[in-house]
Amino acid sequence: MKTSDSTITLLDYAINTTPDPLQAGPQNGNTMYAALILVVSNGGNAAVNLESIQVTIPPDLTNNLESILYNADPQRVWSITPASPGVFNILPVSGKPVTITTEGVVFQFFNIAVSQVVGTVQIGIIETASSSAAGSDDRFVNIPVTKFPYGFFFSNFTPQIPLVQDNQTVTLTWEGSSQAKYAMYYNNEVVDVTNVRKWTSKPITNDVTFLLRAIVVSQGETVIKDLTTTVIVANPQIQADTLQVSGNAQLLGNVSLGASGTTLKVTGNSNLPGNVTIGKDMASQLTLNARTVVNGEINILAPLIVNARTDFFSLKVSNNMQVLNANISNLSCPKIFTEVLAVSGAWKISVDRENASLVFSFLNIPMVIISQHGVITSMTYGSDNELLKTQVLNG
């Protein structure tokens, strides 16, 4: 059980118990014995010079503090000496500080006759240590150790299949005594699973860590133990509030950008061989800032801004579009646009609302008109911009 206050000390401290979870002693019958394994490690980047550790085991854990035995690993480096009942001084054998880097240290306290009281006790730690950033000083931390009722067990929380396909369910099983209530936490959901030891989730689309919590109320105390397991999803769906692609992007299937306020910004080259749907409303937007090729049909339901050369095989525009450089093979537009469509340089596409047609102009001179029925009309001008000829190209 890791302490939440480990930042107070230079080193990290954790306590494992045997049995796990730790059980209070029975009201009648044989004494319940337990062991505490104190693991000391360095989770930081700087080496720590450890001078001493003092460990205090309170009488709330055991009524017989004098019976506790102890052991250090490695013994040739560390020695443990009882200072008083339940208080143990851990010192370097050499009498000089020991440098702790990546290798941890383990201290064992065993033959602990666990008391009959259910609840959480605090194992006290006093560390005397220094580092390049901190001088030698005494630092304090308490590590909570929880005693569950006698006979309580909770273990083997595992998925039947650790790897599932996208959008499939996962079945989890565990072992737990009837003394507890159980709750399953995952994906911001909480499910009461007290009366089962086998449970199937909803379909999941990305990797999920399931947390199973056991809650026991005994002797007026509430004690809690958590178990976790992670399930991997093959080819998961990616969900993010913002997606930014700085390099090349290949979207090989259909691409949908649809939730209100959604924005997709592509700053690198993009190849979209599938169909693309942009937006559900004016709050969505797609911006293309690099070379883009769209081989499938692109249906624009929200504003589209094109700032780089883009090739569209088929473009259906239902809303605003601003294009600086594009090659459009097949353009389908509604009768009336809400905004002017701008094309790079001297070209401009505007809307003739009265005749419900698109007007393609060069240097503000109409060159091509597309009617709402798809009839294309071209215009030819003389050197003084005088209209010489009007020709229907597909009629």
mmCIF file of N, CA, C and O in Angstrom, residues 10 49 51 127-139:
data_model
loop_
_atom_site.group_PDB
_atom_site.id
_atom_site.type_symbol
_atom_site.label_atom_id
_atom_site.label_comp_id
_atom_site.label_asym_id
_atom_site.label_seq_id
_atom_site.Cartn_x
_atom_site.Cartn_y
_atom_site.Cartn_z
ATOM 1 N N LEU A 10 12.500 12.158 0.838
ATOM 2 C CA LEU A 10 13.304 12.094 -0.377
ATOM 3 C C LEU A 10 13.141 10.763 -1.088
ATOM 4 O O LEU A 10 13.257 10.682 -2.312
ATOM 5 N N ASN A 49 21.357 10.107 -0.261
ATOM 6 C CA ASN A 49 22.248 9.546 0.756
ATOM 7 C C ASN A 49 21.434 9.293 2.020
ATOM 8 O O ASN A 49 21.044 10.234 2.723
ATOM 9 N N GLU A 51 20.886 8.096 5.708
ATOM 10 C CA GLU A 51 21.631 7.939 6.960
ATOM 11 C C GLU A 51 20.937 6.985 7.916
ATOM 12 O O GLU A 51 21.601 6.188 8.600
ATOM 13 N N GLU A 127 12.738 9.532 8.226
ATOM 14 C CA GLU A 127 13.871 9.359 7.318
ATOM 15 C C GLU A 127 14.891 10.465 7.580
ATOM 16 O O GLU A 127 14.545 11.636 7.632
ATOM 17 N N THR A 128 16.145 10.067 7.715
ATOM 18 C CA THR A 128 17.239 11.036 7.776
ATOM 19 C C THR A 128 18.085 10.829 6.534
ATOM 20 O O THR A 128 18.728 9.781 6.372
ATOM 21 N N ALA A 129 18.060 11.803 5.625
ATOM 22 C CA ALA A 129 18.723 11.633 4.336
ATOM 23 C C ALA A 129 19.025 12.990 3.737
ATOM 24 O O ALA A 129 18.537 14.029 4.197
ATOM 25 N N SER A 130 19.839 12.959 2.674
ATOM 26 C CA SER A 130 20.192 14.185 1.962
ATOM 27 C C SER A 130 20.352 13.865 0.485
ATOM 28 O O SER A 130 20.470 12.698 0.082
ATOM 29 N N SER A 131 20.358 14.923 -0.330
ATOM 30 C CA SER A 131 20.590 14.783 -1.769
ATOM 31 C C SER A 131 21.323 16.032 -2.251
ATOM 32 O O SER A 131 21.591 16.956 -1.468
ATOM 33 N N SER A 132 21.599 16.066 -3.542
ATOM 34 C CA SER A 132 22.278 17.236 -4.086
ATOM 35 C C SER A 132 21.410 18.483 -3.988
ATOM 36 O O SER A 132 21.915 19.602 -3.976
ATOM 37 N N ALA A 133 20.091 18.284 -3.911
ATOM 38 C CA ALA A 133 19.178 19.423 -3.852
ATOM 39 C C ALA A 133 18.649 19.695 -2.451
ATOM 40 O O ALA A 133 18.034 20.730 -2.211
ATOM 41 N N ALA A 134 18.865 18.768 -1.529
ATOM 42 C CA ALA A 134 18.317 18.933 -0.177
ATOM 43 C C ALA A 134 19.354 18.489 0.845
ATOM 44 O O ALA A 134 20.010 17.448 0.679
ATOM 45 N N GLY A 135 19.482 19.263 1.907
ATOM 46 C CA GLY A 135 20.439 18.931 2.948
ATOM 47 C C GLY A 135 19.933 17.822 3.848
ATOM 48 O O GLY A 135 18.782 17.402 3.780
ATOM 49 N N SER A 136 20.807 17.337 4.726
ATOM 50 C CA SER A 136 20.451 16.270 5.653
ATOM 51 C C SER A 136 19.415 16.772 6.650
ATOM 52 O O SER A 136 19.599 17.820 7.279
ATOM 53 N N ASP A 137 18.332 16.008 6.775
ATOM 54 C CA ASP A 137 17.258 16.432 7.669
ATOM 55 C C ASP A 137 16.384 15.226 7.985
ATOM 56 O O ASP A 137 16.427 14.199 7.304
ATOM 57 N N ASP A 138 15.583 15.345 9.049
ATOM 58 C CA ASP A 138 14.579 14.337 9.381
ATOM 59 C C ASP A 138 13.284 14.670 8.655
ATOM 60 O O ASP A 138 12.796 15.798 8.759
ATOM 61 N N ARG A 139 12.749 13.693 7.944
ATOM 62 C CA ARG A 139 11.489 13.882 7.220
ATOM 63 C C ARG A 139 10.528 12.782 7.641
ATOM 64 O O ARG A 139 10.929 11.642 7.844
#
